[in-house]
């Protein structure tokens, strides 16, 4: 018997000759969980193999989440087994990638702590949505659901934050039919899960020659700015927040869902719905006219669903004013981000809670409830931020 350590201080897998037993999250997994161990032609993926795929995915994403939890880093001598061996396992390349990911998430945890945000515990579950097999390659679509509990809160600050994220896992089978996890890809458009390091694909702005596409001023990200309380009662900001927190992970069937692969992301569509719930009225017209804004089940203006197009409408219509600092935002205000700082905004979120001078945003793609702006700034310190007073 020998031990093979797969990830620095975090994981140890015990291999017994050609057979192996792994324990992940208290579940023992034996080699016969995977079909076709002795198959030399195309391997099969039966219900038991799919269950193993799901459990391996659960183990990987649980590890990532735990890397953010205060005290969650495993001791070097503690045999936490979250890699698999035998018929289903991490490939050596994936194991190295996960080692690096956990290390970087540990650094993110330190930045979060400096920003005053620590997590005391976490819960991650993964569901298997679909599996596609082509020859010796299997693609597994999964949904990760994570809840993080803040280690310390003051006053009426939120006790938890949570998100859903979708991923595609690639498994490849060798000549024996043993499966290896060889790749993990985030499939949300504009995903911003706190335990992922991948950068969302940038959203390219539609070009226009007239003055209906004004540039929004960037907002500072320094803490404790001068207060900027809301003085208008034009809109129902509580209704905006209530709508967003009701539909953060249960989509309103009265609107289309743009969260699917290739659909462009649902973040701005979701924020527009929330603003509409709080009193924003349709400005009907041509769908490509950025001075118009409307959306329902049948038709949506570009400004209703597009990140940059929404910004252009918000400024043209004077329904928003810029805020100098992201920490000045209040409930109902909107935050946008430009990840690669190319001048084209990539993501839209709405503030649904504020406590202790920190706004908390809720958004789609990833579906996220009450993530603190402090967490965003600590996770993406080099992004450009745009804060809109609604």
Coordinates of C-alpha atoms in Angstrom, one line a residue:
X1 CA 0.0 0.0 0.0
X2 CA 1.2 3.5 -0.8
X3 CA -0.1 7.0 -0.5
X4 CA -0.1 9.5 -3.4
X5 CA -0.5 13.1 -2.3
X6 CA -2.5 15.0 -5.0
X7 CA -2.6 18.6 -3.8
X8 CA 0.0 19.9 -1.5
X9 CA -1.5 20.3 1.9
X10 CA -5.0 19.4 0.9
X11 CA -5.5 15.9 -0.4
X12 CA -4.2 12.4 0.0
X13 CA -5.4 9.4 -2.0
X14 CA -4.7 5.8 -0.9
X15 CA -4.2 3.3 -3.7
X16 CA -4.3 -0.5 -3.2
X17 CA -2.7 -2.1 -6.2
X18 CA -5.2 -2.0 -9.0
X19 CA -8.1 -1.4 -6.6
X20 CA -8.8 1.7 -4.6
X21 CA -11.2 3.1 -2.1
X22 CA -11.9 6.9 -1.7
X23 CA -13.9 8.7 0.8
X24 CA -15.4 12.1 -0.2
X25 CA -17.7 14.0 2.1
X26 CA -18.2 10.8 4.1
X27 CA -19.1 8.7 1.1
X28 CA -17.1 5.6 0.3
X29 CA -16.5 5.0 -3.4
X30 CA -15.3 1.7 -4.7
X31 CA -13.9 0.9 -8.1
X32 CA -17.1 -0.8 -9.2
X33 CA -18.8 2.6 -9.2
X34 CA -17.5 3.0 -12.7
X35 CA -18.7 0.9 -15.6
X36 CA -16.4 -0.7 -18.0
X37 CA -13.1 -1.1 -16.0
X38 CA -12.1 -4.0 -18.2
X39 CA -13.6 -2.7 -21.5
X40 CA -11.1 -2.1 -24.3
X41 CA -13.6 -0.6 -26.7
X42 CA -15.9 2.4 -26.0
X43 CA -16.6 2.6 -22.3
X44 CA -20.1 3.0 -20.9
X45 CA -21.5 5.6 -18.6
X46 CA -24.3 4.1 -16.5
X47 CA -26.1 5.5 -13.5
X48 CA -23.4 4.6 -11.1
X49 CA -20.7 6.2 -13.2
X50 CA -22.8 9.4 -13.4
X51 CA -23.2 9.3 -9.7
X52 CA -19.4 9.2 -9.3
X53 CA -19.0 12.1 -11.8
X54 CA -21.4 14.1 -9.6
X55 CA -19.6 13.2 -6.4
X56 CA -16.2 14.1 -7.8
X57 CA -17.6 17.4 -9.0
X58 CA -19.1 18.0 -5.5
X59 CA -15.7 17.3 -3.9
X60 CA -13.8 19.7 -6.2
X61 CA -16.1 22.6 -5.7
X62 CA -16.5 21.9 -2.0
X63 CA -12.7 22.1 -1.8
X64 CA -12.7 25.5 -3.6
X65 CA -15.3 26.9 -1.3
X66 CA -13.6 25.6 1.8
X67 CA -10.4 27.4 0.7
X68 CA -12.3 30.7 1.4
X69 CA -13.5 29.7 4.9
X70 CA -11.7 31.0 7.9
X71 CA -9.7 28.1 9.3
X72 CA -10.8 26.0 6.3
X73 CA -7.3 25.2 5.0
X74 CA -6.6 21.5 5.7
X75 CA -3.6 20.5 7.8
X76 CA -0.8 18.8 5.9
X77 CA -1.1 15.6 7.9
X78 CA -4.8 15.3 7.8
X79 CA -5.9 12.7 5.2
X80 CA -8.7 14.7 3.5
X81 CA -9.5 12.7 0.4
X82 CA -11.2 14.8 -2.2
X83 CA -9.5 13.3 -5.2
X84 CA -10.6 9.9 -6.4
X85 CA -8.6 6.9 -7.4
X86 CA -9.1 3.8 -9.5
X87 CA -11.9 4.0 -12.1
X88 CA -12.8 7.7 -11.7
X89 CA -10.1 10.2 -10.6
X90 CA -8.6 13.6 -11.2
X91 CA -6.0 13.5 -14.0
X92 CA -2.5 14.6 -12.9
X93 CA -2.9 17.8 -14.9
X94 CA -6.3 18.6 -13.3
X95 CA -4.8 17.9 -9.9
X96 CA -2.0 20.4 -10.5
X97 CA -4.6 23.0 -11.7
X98 CA -6.7 22.5 -8.7
X99 CA -3.7 22.9 -6.4
X100 CA -3.0 26.2 -8.1
X101 CA -6.6 27.2 -7.8
X102 CA -6.8 26.5 -4.1
X103 CA -3.6 28.4 -3.6
X104 CA -5.0 31.5 -5.4
X105 CA -8.3 31.2 -3.5
X106 CA -6.3 31.2 -0.3
X107 CA -4.8 34.5 -1.3
X108 CA -8.3 35.8 -2.1
X109 CA -9.4 34.8 1.4
X110 CA -6.6 36.9 2.8
X111 CA -7.6 39.9 0.7
X112 CA -11.2 39.4 1.8
X113 CA -10.1 39.3 5.4
X114 CA -8.2 42.6 5.0
X115 CA -11.4 44.1 3.6
X116 CA -13.3 43.0 6.7
X117 CA -15.0 40.0 5.3
X118 CA -14.5 36.4 6.5
X119 CA -16.5 33.3 6.2
X120 CA -17.0 31.0 9.2
X121 CA -18.6 28.1 7.3
X122 CA -19.8 27.0 3.9
X123 CA -22.1 24.5 2.3
X124 CA -21.7 23.4 -1.4
X125 CA -23.8 20.8 -3.3
X126 CA -23.6 19.8 -6.9
X127 CA -26.3 18.4 -9.1
X128 CA -25.7 16.6 -12.4
X129 CA -27.9 18.1 -15.1
X130 CA -26.8 16.2 -18.2
X131 CA -24.1 13.8 -19.5
X132 CA -23.0 13.5 -23.1
X133 CA -20.6 10.7 -24.3
X134 CA -18.7 10.7 -27.5
X135 CA -16.3 7.8 -27.8
X136 CA -13.9 8.0 -24.8
X137 CA -14.9 11.5 -23.8
X138 CA -17.8 12.4 -21.5
X139 CA -19.1 15.9 -20.9
X140 CA -21.0 16.4 -17.6
X141 CA -23.1 19.6 -17.1
X142 CA -23.4 20.4 -13.4
X143 CA -24.9 23.1 -11.2
X144 CA -23.1 24.1 -8.0
X145 CA -25.1 25.7 -5.2
X146 CA -23.1 27.3 -2.4
X147 CA -24.0 29.2 0.8
X148 CA -21.3 31.0 2.7
X149 CA -21.9 32.1 6.3
X150 CA -20.1 35.3 7.5
X151 CA -17.9 34.6 10.5
X152 CA -18.6 38.0 12.0
X153 CA -21.5 40.3 11.4
X154 CA -22.6 43.6 13.0
X155 CA -26.0 44.9 13.6
X156 CA -28.4 43.9 10.9
X157 CA -25.8 42.8 8.3
X158 CA -26.6 39.7 6.3
X159 CA -25.6 36.4 7.9
X160 CA -25.1 34.6 4.7
X161 CA -24.5 35.0 1.0
X162 CA -25.0 32.4 -1.7
X163 CA -24.8 31.7 -5.4
X164 CA -25.4 29.1 -8.1
X165 CA -22.9 28.4 -10.8
X166 CA -22.9 26.1 -13.8
X167 CA -19.9 24.2 -15.0
X168 CA -19.0 21.7 -17.7
X169 CA -16.7 18.8 -16.7
X170 CA -14.7 16.8 -19.2
X171 CA -13.9 13.2 -18.4
X172 CA -11.7 11.0 -20.6
X173 CA -11.4 7.2 -20.5
X174 CA -8.2 5.2 -21.0
X175 CA -8.0 1.8 -22.7
X176 CA -9.1 0.1 -19.5
X177 CA -12.2 2.2 -19.3
X178 CA -11.0 4.2 -16.3
X179 CA -12.3 7.8 -16.3
X180 CA -10.1 10.8 -15.5
X181 CA -11.4 14.4 -14.9
X182 CA -9.4 16.4 -17.4
X183 CA -11.1 19.8 -17.6
X184 CA -13.5 22.1 -15.8
X185 CA -15.1 25.0 -17.6
X186 CA -17.4 27.7 -16.1
X187 CA -20.4 28.0 -18.5
X188 CA -22.3 31.0 -17.0
X189 CA -22.1 34.1 -19.2
X190 CA -20.6 36.8 -17.0
X191 CA -20.0 34.5 -14.0
X192 CA -18.8 36.0 -10.8
X193 CA -18.8 33.2 -8.3
X194 CA -16.6 34.0 -5.3
X195 CA -14.9 30.6 -5.5
X196 CA -13.9 30.8 -9.2
X197 CA -11.0 32.5 -10.8
X198 CA -12.0 32.5 -14.4
X199 CA -12.7 35.9 -15.8
X200 CA -16.1 36.4 -17.5
X201 CA -15.9 36.9 -21.3
X202 CA -16.0 40.6 -22.1
X203 CA -19.1 42.1 -23.5
X204 CA -18.5 44.1 -26.7
X205 CA -20.4 47.3 -27.0
X206 CA -22.4 48.2 -30.1
X207 CA -20.8 51.1 -31.9
X208 CA -22.7 54.2 -32.8
X209 CA -21.7 57.5 -34.3
X210 CA -24.1 59.8 -32.4
X211 CA -24.1 61.1 -28.8
X212 CA -26.6 58.5 -27.5
X213 CA -23.7 56.4 -26.2
X214 CA -22.2 58.5 -23.4
X215 CA -19.3 57.2 -21.4
X216 CA -20.2 56.7 -17.7
X217 CA -17.7 58.1 -15.2
X218 CA -15.8 55.4 -13.2
X219 CA -16.4 55.1 -9.5
X220 CA -13.7 54.9 -6.8
X221 CA -13.4 51.7 -4.7
X222 CA -11.9 53.2 -1.5
X223 CA -13.6 52.5 1.8
X224 CA -15.5 55.1 3.9
X225 CA -16.3 57.8 1.3
X226 CA -18.5 60.8 2.1
X227 CA -22.1 59.7 2.6
X228 CA -24.5 60.1 -0.4
X229 CA -28.0 59.3 1.0
X230 CA -30.9 59.0 -1.4
X231 CA -33.1 62.1 -1.3
X232 CA -35.7 61.1 -3.9
X233 CA -38.9 59.0 -3.5
X234 CA -39.5 58.7 -7.3
X235 CA -39.2 54.9 -7.2
X236 CA -39.9 52.1 -4.8
X237 CA -36.5 50.9 -3.9
X238 CA -37.7 48.3 -1.4
X239 CA -39.8 46.8 -4.2
X240 CA -36.7 46.6 -6.5
X241 CA -34.8 44.7 -3.8
X242 CA -37.7 42.5 -2.9
X243 CA -38.1 41.5 -6.6
X244 CA -34.4 40.8 -7.0
X245 CA -34.1 38.7 -3.9
X246 CA -37.3 36.7 -4.8
X247 CA -36.0 35.9 -8.3
X248 CA -32.2 35.6 -7.8
X249 CA -32.4 31.8 -8.3
X250 CA -36.0 31.4 -9.4
X251 CA -36.4 33.1 -12.7
X252 CA -39.6 35.0 -13.5
X253 CA -41.4 33.1 -16.4
X254 CA -42.8 36.4 -17.6
X255 CA -39.4 37.2 -19.1
X256 CA -37.0 35.3 -21.3
X257 CA -34.0 33.7 -19.7
X258 CA -30.6 34.7 -21.3
X259 CA -28.5 32.7 -18.9
X260 CA -28.0 29.7 -21.2
X261 CA -24.8 29.0 -23.2
X262 CA -24.4 31.5 -26.0
X263 CA -27.3 33.6 -24.9
X264 CA -25.2 36.5 -23.7
X265 CA -26.0 36.4 -20.0
X266 CA -29.0 37.4 -18.0
X267 CA -27.5 40.0 -15.6
X268 CA -28.9 43.2 -17.2
X269 CA -32.2 41.6 -18.1
X270 CA -32.6 40.7 -14.4
X271 CA -31.7 44.2 -13.2
X272 CA -34.1 45.8 -15.7
X273 CA -36.9 43.6 -14.3
X274 CA -36.0 44.7 -10.8
X275 CA -36.0 48.4 -11.8
X276 CA -39.4 47.9 -13.5
X277 CA -40.8 46.3 -10.4
X278 CA -39.8 49.4 -8.5
X279 CA -41.4 51.9 -10.8
X280 CA -39.3 52.3 -14.0
X281 CA -41.7 52.8 -16.9
X282 CA -41.3 51.6 -20.4
X283 CA -40.0 54.1 -23.0
X284 CA -41.3 52.3 -26.1
X285 CA -39.7 52.6 -29.5
X286 CA -37.2 50.9 -31.8
X287 CA -35.3 48.0 -30.1
X288 CA -31.9 49.4 -31.2
X289 CA -32.6 52.9 -30.1
X290 CA -30.6 53.4 -26.9
X291 CA -32.8 56.2 -25.7
X292 CA -35.7 53.7 -25.4
X293 CA -36.2 51.0 -22.8
X294 CA -38.8 48.2 -22.6
X295 CA -39.1 44.5 -22.0
X296 CA -41.7 41.7 -21.6
X297 CA -42.1 38.1 -22.5
X298 CA -42.2 38.8 -26.3
X299 CA -39.8 41.7 -27.0
X300 CA -37.0 43.5 -25.2
X301 CA -35.0 46.6 -26.2
X302 CA -31.3 46.3 -26.4
X303 CA -31.1 48.7 -23.4
X304 CA -33.3 46.3 -21.4
X305 CA -30.9 43.3 -21.8
X306 CA -27.5 44.7 -22.8
X307 CA -24.9 45.9 -20.3
X308 CA -23.5 48.9 -22.3
X309 CA -26.9 49.6 -23.9
X310 CA -28.5 49.9 -20.4
X311 CA -25.8 52.3 -19.3
X312 CA -26.5 54.5 -22.4
X313 CA -30.2 54.5 -21.7
X314 CA -29.8 55.2 -18.0
X315 CA -27.7 58.3 -18.8
X316 CA -29.7 59.6 -21.8
X317 CA -32.9 59.3 -19.8
X318 CA -31.5 61.0 -16.7
X319 CA -33.1 58.2 -14.6
X320 CA -29.7 57.7 -13.0
X321 CA -26.9 59.9 -11.8
X322 CA -23.3 58.7 -11.3
X323 CA -21.9 58.1 -7.9
X324 CA -18.3 58.9 -7.1
X325 CA -17.7 55.8 -5.0
X326 CA -19.1 52.2 -5.0
X327 CA -19.6 52.3 -1.3
X328 CA -22.0 55.3 -1.6
X329 CA -24.5 53.0 -3.3
X330 CA -27.9 52.4 -1.5
X331 CA -30.7 49.9 -2.0
X332 CA -31.9 50.1 -5.6
X333 CA -28.7 51.5 -7.1
X334 CA -26.9 49.7 -9.9
X335 CA -23.3 48.6 -10.2
X336 CA -21.5 47.7 -13.4
X337 CA -18.0 46.3 -13.9
X338 CA -15.5 46.3 -16.8
X339 CA -13.2 43.4 -16.0
X340 CA -10.5 44.0 -18.7
X341 CA -10.7 47.8 -18.5
X342 CA -11.3 48.2 -22.3
X343 CA -14.1 50.7 -21.9
X344 CA -16.8 48.2 -22.6
X345 CA -18.8 47.2 -19.5
X346 CA -19.2 43.5 -18.8
X347 CA -21.6 42.9 -15.9
X348 CA -24.7 44.5 -14.2
X349 CA -25.8 44.1 -10.6
X350 CA -28.4 45.8 -8.2
X351 CA -28.0 46.7 -4.6
X352 CA -30.6 44.8 -2.4
X353 CA -29.1 45.4 1.0
X354 CA -26.8 47.8 2.9
X355 CA -25.3 47.5 6.3
X356 CA -22.3 49.1 8.1
X357 CA -21.5 51.2 5.1
X358 CA -21.2 48.2 2.8
X359 CA -23.7 47.6 -0.1
X360 CA -24.7 44.1 -1.0
X361 CA -25.5 43.2 -4.6
X362 CA -27.7 40.6 -6.1
X363 CA -27.4 39.4 -9.7
X364 CA -27.8 36.7 -12.3
X365 CA -25.2 34.8 -14.2
X366 CA -24.0 33.5 -11.7
X367 CA -27.2 33.6 -9.7
X368 CA -26.0 35.4 -6.5
X369 CA -27.8 36.7 -3.4
X370 CA -26.3 39.6 -1.3
X371 CA -22.7 39.5 -2.2
X372 CA -20.9 42.4 -0.6
X373 CA -19.2 45.1 -2.7
X374 CA -16.2 44.6 -0.4
X375 CA -15.9 41.0 -1.7
X376 CA -16.1 42.2 -5.3
X377 CA -13.4 44.8 -4.9
X378 CA -11.2 42.3 -3.1
X379 CA -11.7 39.7 -5.7
X380 CA -11.4 42.0 -8.7
X381 CA -9.2 44.9 -7.6
X382 CA -8.1 45.8 -11.1
X383 CA -11.6 46.0 -12.7
X384 CA -13.3 49.3 -13.5
X385 CA -16.5 50.0 -11.5
X386 CA -19.5 52.2 -12.4
X387 CA -22.0 53.1 -9.8
X388 CA -25.5 54.5 -10.7
X389 CA -27.9 56.3 -8.4
X390 CA -31.4 55.3 -9.5

